[in-house]
């Protein structure tokens, strides 16, 4: 099949996938698998080879990032169930103070959103937002927008939430999550600043109808309601111990140290082992809070949440493998002088289209990363765009993440969590949450572009 025909097939495949998911309510796993199979047949791939191509794409995901996603989700669930997420929030409030409530909610959301899903994080932290509102009369809309911004930023940019972990693995930097975390944190800063400014601005323009029946609990009552919160160390350890171990592993690798101790540090610094240590601290956290007996139930709940994400990610791997085998990348390389001008913006645009059309940031992250392929593979889209370095791959993950938050509207569950819990109407949600995520995505992509000019 000719190059132009392949491009047309690719565009049609993406459109069909989006329509199946958003219009007809087909599960993303089924939609992506159907589109992958159809694209393989239409693109003229030898039918005998198609099953093997599907199997390679599917199994490769579980081999590279499946365990990491599960371990990260377990850590987040433990922090949520033990009250450690509230402890982290309490630490932020005490550090920032009552005089800057929007900033407190922003930072609080950003920290809690690193291991905890943004939807769950908003539900867990919203009582604190309402308590602060009752305590000092702070603007509830501004705080809701700031909280949403903080949670959403770390949700798409920073592992160990499943989306960025999956994207990192799919483009070939899953082994170096520390670098992904570090760059994600840096890219987050301008996004958080933009979100904070917008929250302060929009808070003065949107007013809520007071619900007299909703008598909020005081801040202290919310904290006491959860019993004795875990100590600061145990609350932080499940998140920061893996980061510390990965950092030590990176230092040993960079310095090229040899010997038994160096090998042991490299072993601990592997993302799977490092996050496994984080899970051990999460188990200690459960034991110290008297909830160790809930560990089995919590694990089952986590697997139910993560299972669909893993299968959607694996389906995305199938689509990426089909695209690679269909000759699409060869055409892109042949026209590199034109495609190269798009560069780092290509994954952002694809991710933003998928996100806006079907609503899930995780689906946008994983599907786009699957389309991009491994940066080390000469037959991948990454190679066609000239993004063949490890830093290029990390910045690609960031560009995909920026697209995956552009934009949150009525087909996104997070949109309804934010609007319903903050008691905004859908119209007000479009003025706040949708506009917020548009600004965040554009600022995020602009930051990635500037970083690419310096680092690539």
Coordinates of C-alpha atoms in Angstrom, one line a residue:
X1 CA 0.0 0.0 0.0
X2 CA 1.3 3.5 -0.9
X3 CA 2.3 6.0 1.8
X4 CA -0.6 8.4 1.2
X5 CA -3.0 5.5 1.4
X6 CA -1.4 4.4 4.7
X7 CA -1.8 7.9 6.2
X8 CA -5.5 7.8 5.1
X9 CA -5.9 4.4 6.7
X10 CA -4.2 5.6 9.9
X11 CA -6.4 8.7 10.2
X12 CA -9.6 6.6 9.5
X13 CA -8.4 4.1 12.1
X14 CA -8.1 6.8 14.8
X15 CA -11.4 8.3 13.9
X16 CA -13.2 4.9 14.0
X17 CA -11.6 4.1 17.4
X18 CA -12.7 7.4 18.8
X19 CA -16.3 7.0 17.5
X20 CA -16.5 3.5 18.8
X21 CA -15.5 4.6 22.3
X22 CA -17.2 8.0 22.6
X23 CA -20.3 7.5 20.4
X24 CA -21.2 3.9 20.7
X25 CA -19.8 3.2 24.2
X26 CA -17.5 0.4 23.1
X27 CA -14.9 -0.4 25.8
X28 CA -11.5 1.1 24.8
X29 CA -9.9 -2.4 24.9
X30 CA -12.3 -3.8 22.4
X31 CA -12.3 -0.7 20.2
X32 CA -8.5 -0.6 20.0
X33 CA -8.2 -4.3 19.3
X34 CA -10.8 -4.2 16.5
X35 CA -9.2 -1.2 14.9
X36 CA -5.7 -2.8 15.1
X37 CA -7.0 -6.0 13.4
X38 CA -8.8 -4.0 10.7
X39 CA -5.8 -1.8 10.1
X40 CA -3.5 -4.8 9.8
X41 CA -5.8 -6.4 7.2
X42 CA -6.4 -3.2 5.2
X43 CA -2.7 -2.2 5.2
X44 CA -2.0 -5.5 3.5
X45 CA 0.0 -7.2 6.2
X46 CA 0.4 -11.0 5.5
X47 CA -2.6 -12.5 7.3
X48 CA -0.5 -15.4 8.5
X49 CA 1.7 -12.9 10.4
X50 CA -1.1 -10.9 11.9
X51 CA -1.8 -13.1 15.0
X52 CA 2.0 -13.1 15.9
X53 CA 2.1 -9.3 15.5
X54 CA -0.9 -9.0 17.8
X55 CA 0.6 -11.3 20.3
X56 CA 4.0 -9.5 20.3
X57 CA 2.4 -6.1 20.9
X58 CA 0.1 -7.4 23.6
X59 CA 2.6 -9.4 25.6
X60 CA 5.4 -6.8 25.3
X61 CA 3.4 -4.4 27.5
X62 CA 3.0 -6.9 30.4
X63 CA 6.6 -7.8 30.2
X64 CA 7.9 -4.2 30.4
X65 CA 5.5 -2.2 32.6
X66 CA 2.7 -4.4 34.0
X67 CA 4.3 -5.1 37.4
X68 CA 5.3 -1.5 37.8
X69 CA 1.8 -0.2 37.2
X70 CA 0.3 -2.6 39.7
X71 CA 2.9 -1.8 42.4
X72 CA 2.4 1.9 42.0
X73 CA -1.4 1.6 42.3
X74 CA -1.0 -0.5 45.4
X75 CA 1.0 2.3 47.0
X76 CA -1.6 4.8 46.1
X77 CA -4.4 2.7 47.5
X78 CA -2.6 2.2 50.8
X79 CA -2.0 5.9 51.2
X80 CA -5.7 6.6 50.6
X81 CA -7.1 3.9 52.9
X82 CA -4.8 4.5 55.9
X83 CA -5.3 8.3 56.0
X84 CA -1.7 8.9 54.9
X85 CA -3.0 11.0 52.0
X86 CA -4.8 13.2 54.6
X87 CA -1.6 13.4 56.6
X88 CA 0.3 14.6 53.6
X89 CA -2.5 17.2 53.0
X90 CA -2.4 18.2 56.7
X91 CA 1.4 18.8 56.4
X92 CA 0.9 21.0 53.4
X93 CA -1.8 23.1 55.2
X94 CA 0.4 23.6 58.2
X95 CA 3.4 24.6 56.1
X96 CA 1.5 27.0 53.7
X97 CA -0.9 28.3 56.3
X98 CA -4.5 29.5 56.1
X99 CA -3.6 32.8 54.4
X100 CA -2.9 31.1 51.0
X101 CA -5.7 28.5 50.8
X102 CA -5.6 28.2 47.0
X103 CA -1.8 27.5 47.1
X104 CA -2.4 25.0 49.9
X105 CA -4.9 23.1 47.8
X106 CA -2.7 23.2 44.7
X107 CA 0.4 21.8 46.5
X108 CA -1.8 19.3 48.4
X109 CA -3.3 18.0 45.2
X110 CA 0.1 17.8 43.4
X111 CA 1.6 15.7 46.2
X112 CA -1.3 13.4 46.7
X113 CA -1.9 13.0 43.0
X114 CA 1.6 11.4 42.5
X115 CA 0.4 8.0 43.8
X116 CA -3.4 8.5 44.0
X117 CA -5.7 8.7 41.0
X118 CA -7.0 12.3 40.5
X119 CA -10.6 11.2 40.8
X120 CA -10.0 9.5 44.2
X121 CA -7.7 12.3 45.3
X122 CA -10.4 14.9 44.8
X123 CA -12.9 12.8 46.7
X124 CA -10.5 12.3 49.6
X125 CA -9.3 15.9 49.8
X126 CA -12.6 17.8 49.1
X127 CA -13.7 17.7 52.7
X128 CA -10.5 19.6 53.6
X129 CA -11.3 22.2 51.0
X130 CA -14.8 22.6 52.4
X131 CA -13.5 22.8 56.0
X132 CA -11.0 25.5 55.1
X133 CA -13.8 27.4 53.3
X134 CA -15.9 27.2 56.5
X135 CA -13.0 28.1 58.7
X136 CA -11.6 31.2 57.0
X137 CA -14.3 32.0 54.3
X138 CA -12.0 31.3 51.4
X139 CA -13.4 31.2 47.9
X140 CA -14.7 27.6 47.3
X141 CA -14.5 27.8 43.5
X142 CA -10.9 29.0 43.5
X143 CA -9.9 26.3 45.9
X144 CA -11.7 23.6 43.9
X145 CA -10.0 24.7 40.7
X146 CA -6.6 24.8 42.4
X147 CA -7.1 21.4 43.9
X148 CA -8.2 20.0 40.5
X149 CA -5.1 21.5 38.9
X150 CA -2.7 20.1 41.5
X151 CA -4.1 16.6 41.2
X152 CA -4.4 16.5 37.5
X153 CA -0.9 17.8 36.9
X154 CA 0.9 15.0 38.8
X155 CA -1.7 12.5 37.5
X156 CA -0.5 12.9 33.9
X157 CA 3.1 14.0 34.3
X158 CA 4.6 12.0 37.2
X159 CA 4.8 8.3 37.9
X160 CA 3.8 6.1 39.7
X161 CA 0.3 6.9 38.4
X162 CA -0.4 4.3 35.7
X163 CA -0.7 6.7 32.7
X164 CA 2.8 8.2 32.7
X165 CA 4.4 4.8 33.8
X166 CA 2.7 3.1 30.8
X167 CA 3.7 5.9 28.4
X168 CA 7.3 5.8 29.6
X169 CA 7.5 2.0 29.1
X170 CA 5.9 2.2 25.7
X171 CA 8.5 4.7 24.3
X172 CA 11.4 2.9 26.0
X173 CA 12.3 4.8 29.2
X174 CA 10.5 2.6 31.7
X175 CA 13.8 1.6 33.1
X176 CA 14.6 5.2 34.0
X177 CA 11.5 6.3 35.9
X178 CA 13.6 8.6 38.0
X179 CA 14.4 10.8 35.0
X180 CA 10.7 10.7 34.0
X181 CA 9.7 11.8 37.5
X182 CA 12.4 14.5 37.6
X183 CA 11.4 16.0 34.2
X184 CA 7.7 15.6 35.0
X185 CA 8.2 17.6 38.2
X186 CA 10.0 20.4 36.3
X187 CA 7.4 20.6 33.6
X188 CA 4.8 20.7 36.3
X189 CA 6.0 24.0 37.7
X190 CA 4.8 26.3 34.9
X191 CA 1.6 24.3 34.6
X192 CA 0.9 24.7 38.4
X193 CA 1.7 28.4 38.2
X194 CA -0.7 28.9 35.3
X195 CA -3.4 26.9 37.1
X196 CA -2.9 28.9 40.3
X197 CA -3.3 32.2 38.5
X198 CA -6.4 31.0 36.7
X199 CA -7.9 29.6 39.9
X200 CA -7.5 33.0 41.6
X201 CA -9.0 34.8 38.6
X202 CA -11.9 32.5 37.9
X203 CA -12.8 32.2 41.6
X204 CA -13.9 35.8 41.6
X205 CA -16.1 35.4 38.5
X206 CA -18.1 32.2 39.4
X207 CA -20.5 32.1 42.3
X208 CA -22.2 29.0 43.7
X209 CA -25.7 28.6 45.1
X210 CA -25.3 28.0 48.8
X211 CA -26.6 24.6 49.9
X212 CA -28.0 25.3 53.4
X213 CA -28.3 21.6 54.1
X214 CA -24.6 21.1 53.5
X215 CA -23.1 21.8 56.9
X216 CA -19.4 21.2 56.5
X217 CA -17.3 19.6 59.2
X218 CA -14.5 21.6 60.7
X219 CA -10.9 20.9 59.7
X220 CA -10.0 19.3 63.0
X221 CA -13.2 17.1 62.9
X222 CA -12.2 15.7 59.5
X223 CA -8.7 14.8 60.8
X224 CA -10.1 13.3 64.0
X225 CA -12.7 11.4 62.0
X226 CA -10.0 9.2 60.6
X227 CA -8.6 8.4 64.0
X228 CA -4.9 8.8 64.6
X229 CA -3.2 9.6 61.3
X230 CA 0.1 7.9 60.5
X231 CA 3.3 9.8 61.2
X232 CA 5.0 11.9 58.6
X233 CA 7.8 9.4 57.9
X234 CA 5.4 6.5 57.2
X235 CA 3.2 8.7 55.1
X236 CA 6.1 9.8 52.9
X237 CA 8.1 6.6 52.8
X238 CA 6.0 4.6 50.3
X239 CA 6.4 7.5 47.8
X240 CA 9.9 8.8 48.4
X241 CA 11.8 5.6 49.3
X242 CA 11.4 4.3 45.7
X243 CA 12.5 7.6 44.4
X244 CA 15.5 7.6 46.7
X245 CA 16.5 4.0 45.6
X246 CA 16.1 4.9 41.9
X247 CA 18.2 8.0 42.5
X248 CA 21.0 5.9 44.1
X249 CA 20.8 3.4 41.3
X250 CA 21.2 6.2 38.7
X251 CA 24.2 7.6 40.5
X252 CA 25.9 4.2 40.5
X253 CA 25.1 3.8 36.8
X254 CA 26.4 7.2 35.9
X255 CA 29.6 6.8 37.8
X256 CA 29.9 3.2 36.4
X257 CA 30.8 1.8 39.8
X258 CA 31.6 -1.9 40.0
X259 CA 31.4 -4.5 42.7
X260 CA 28.9 -6.4 44.8
X261 CA 27.6 -3.3 46.6
X262 CA 27.2 -1.4 43.4
X263 CA 25.3 -4.3 41.9
X264 CA 23.1 -4.5 45.0
X265 CA 22.3 -0.7 44.7
X266 CA 21.5 -1.2 41.0
X267 CA 19.2 -4.1 41.9
X268 CA 17.4 -1.9 44.4
X269 CA 17.2 1.0 41.9
X270 CA 15.4 -1.0 39.3
X271 CA 11.8 0.5 39.1
X272 CA 10.2 -2.9 39.8
X273 CA 12.3 -3.5 43.0
X274 CA 12.2 0.2 44.1
X275 CA 8.4 0.2 43.9
X276 CA 8.3 -3.2 45.6
X277 CA 10.2 -1.6 48.5
X278 CA 7.5 1.2 48.4
X279 CA 4.8 -1.5 48.7
X280 CA 6.7 -3.0 51.8
X281 CA 6.5 0.5 53.4
X282 CA 2.9 0.6 52.5
X283 CA 2.4 -2.7 54.3
X284 CA 4.2 -1.3 57.3
X285 CA 1.9 1.7 57.1
X286 CA -1.2 -0.6 57.1
X287 CA 0.2 -2.5 60.1
X288 CA 0.8 0.7 62.1
X289 CA -2.7 2.0 61.4
X290 CA -4.3 -1.3 62.3
X291 CA -5.5 -2.0 58.8
X292 CA -3.2 -4.9 57.8
X293 CA -6.2 -7.2 57.8
X294 CA -7.6 -5.1 54.9
X295 CA -4.5 -5.7 52.7
X296 CA -6.0 -8.6 50.8
X297 CA -9.3 -6.7 50.1
X298 CA -7.3 -3.6 49.1
X299 CA -5.2 -5.7 46.7
X300 CA -8.3 -7.1 45.0
X301 CA -9.7 -3.6 44.8
X302 CA -6.5 -2.3 43.3
X303 CA -6.3 -5.1 40.7
X304 CA -9.9 -4.4 39.7
X305 CA -9.0 -0.7 39.0
X306 CA -5.6 -1.4 37.4
X307 CA -6.8 -4.4 35.3
X308 CA -8.7 -2.4 32.7
X309 CA -5.8 0.0 32.4
X310 CA -3.3 -2.8 31.8
X311 CA -5.5 -4.4 29.1
X312 CA -6.1 -1.0 27.4
X313 CA -2.4 -0.3 27.5
X314 CA -1.7 -3.8 26.0
X315 CA -4.2 -3.2 23.3
X316 CA -2.4 0.1 22.6
X317 CA 0.8 -2.0 22.2
X318 CA -1.0 -4.1 19.6
X319 CA -2.0 -0.9 17.6
X320 CA 1.6 0.4 17.8
X321 CA 3.0 -2.9 16.6
X322 CA 0.6 -3.0 13.7
X323 CA 1.5 0.6 12.7
X324 CA 5.2 -0.3 12.8
X325 CA 4.7 -3.4 10.7
X326 CA 2.4 -1.8 8.1
X327 CA 5.1 0.4 6.6
X328 CA 3.7 3.6 8.0
X329 CA 6.9 4.6 9.7
X330 CA 8.9 4.0 6.5
X331 CA 6.7 6.5 4.7
X332 CA 7.2 9.0 7.5
X333 CA 11.0 8.6 7.3
X334 CA 10.9 9.1 3.5
X335 CA 9.2 12.4 4.1
X336 CA 11.2 13.3 7.2
X337 CA 11.9 16.8 5.9
X338 CA 8.2 17.6 6.3
X339 CA 7.4 15.5 9.3
X340 CA 10.4 16.6 11.2
X341 CA 9.1 20.2 11.3
X342 CA 6.3 18.9 13.5
X343 CA 8.6 17.1 15.8
X344 CA 7.6 17.1 19.5
X345 CA 4.2 18.6 18.7
X346 CA 3.1 15.4 16.8
X347 CA 2.5 13.3 20.0
X348 CA 0.8 16.3 21.7
X349 CA -1.7 16.8 18.9
X350 CA -2.5 13.0 18.6
X351 CA -2.9 12.7 22.4
X352 CA -5.1 15.9 22.7
X353 CA -7.4 14.6 19.9
X354 CA -7.8 11.3 21.6
X355 CA -8.3 12.8 25.0
X356 CA -10.9 15.4 23.9
X357 CA -12.8 12.9 21.9
X358 CA -13.1 10.0 24.4
X359 CA -12.4 11.5 27.8
X360 CA -9.8 9.3 29.4
X361 CA -6.4 10.7 30.0
X362 CA -5.0 7.2 30.6
X363 CA -6.3 6.0 27.2
X364 CA -4.8 9.1 25.5
X365 CA -1.5 8.5 27.2
X366 CA -1.2 4.8 26.4
X367 CA -2.6 4.9 22.9
X368 CA -0.5 7.8 21.8
X369 CA 2.7 6.3 23.3
X370 CA 1.9 3.0 21.5
X371 CA 1.6 4.9 18.2
X372 CA 5.0 6.5 18.9
X373 CA 6.8 3.3 19.7
X374 CA 10.3 2.7 21.2
X375 CA 12.9 5.4 20.7
X376 CA 15.5 2.7 20.2
X377 CA 13.5 1.1 17.3
X378 CA 14.6 2.3 13.9
X379 CA 11.2 1.4 12.6
X380 CA 9.2 3.5 15.1
X381 CA 7.5 6.8 14.8
X382 CA 10.0 8.1 17.3
X383 CA 12.7 7.4 14.9
X384 CA 10.8 9.0 12.0
X385 CA 10.5 12.2 14.1
X386 CA 14.1 12.2 15.1
X387 CA 13.4 11.6 18.8
X388 CA 16.0 8.9 19.2
X389 CA 17.6 9.9 22.5
X390 CA 16.6 9.0 26.0
X391 CA 15.8 12.6 26.8
X392 CA 13.9 12.9 23.5
X393 CA 11.8 9.9 24.7
X394 CA 11.2 11.5 28.1
X395 CA 10.1 14.8 26.5
X396 CA 7.8 12.8 24.2
X397 CA 6.2 11.3 27.3
X398 CA 5.7 14.9 28.6
X399 CA 4.2 16.1 25.3
X400 CA 1.8 13.1 25.3
X401 CA 0.9 13.9 29.0
X402 CA 0.2 17.6 28.1
X403 CA -2.1 16.4 25.3
X404 CA -3.8 13.9 27.6
X405 CA -5.1 16.8 29.8
X406 CA -6.4 18.8 26.9
X407 CA -9.3 19.0 27.6
X408 CA -11.5 17.7 30.4
X409 CA -15.2 18.1 29.6
X410 CA -18.5 16.2 29.8
X411 CA -17.1 12.8 28.6
X412 CA -14.4 12.8 31.3
X413 CA -15.3 11.3 34.7
X414 CA -12.9 13.8 36.4
X415 CA -15.0 16.6 35.0
X416 CA -18.1 15.3 36.9
X417 CA -16.1 14.6 40.1
X418 CA -14.8 18.1 40.3
X419 CA -18.1 19.8 39.3
X420 CA -20.4 17.7 41.5
X421 CA -18.3 17.7 44.6
X422 CA -17.7 21.5 44.4
X423 CA -21.4 22.0 43.6
X424 CA -20.9 23.7 40.2
X425 CA -23.3 23.4 37.3
X426 CA -22.1 21.9 34.1
X427 CA -22.0 25.4 32.5
X428 CA -19.8 26.5 35.4
X429 CA -17.7 23.4 34.9
X430 CA -16.9 24.4 31.4
X431 CA -15.9 27.8 32.5
X432 CA -13.6 26.4 35.2
X433 CA -12.5 22.7 34.7
X434 CA -12.5 22.7 30.9
X435 CA -10.8 26.1 30.6
X436 CA -8.3 25.1 33.3
X437 CA -7.3 21.9 31.5
X438 CA -7.0 23.8 28.2
X439 CA -4.6 26.3 29.8
X440 CA -2.7 23.6 31.5
X441 CA -2.3 21.5 28.3
X442 CA -1.1 24.5 26.3
X443 CA 1.3 25.7 29.0
X444 CA 2.6 22.2 29.5
X445 CA 3.3 21.7 25.8
X446 CA 4.9 25.1 25.6
X447 CA 7.2 24.1 28.4
X448 CA 8.1 20.8 26.7
X449 CA 8.9 22.7 23.5
X450 CA 11.2 25.1 25.2
X451 CA 12.9 22.2 27.0
X452 CA 13.3 20.4 23.7
X453 CA 15.1 23.4 22.3
X454 CA 17.6 23.3 25.2
X455 CA 18.0 19.6 25.8
X456 CA 17.7 18.0 22.3

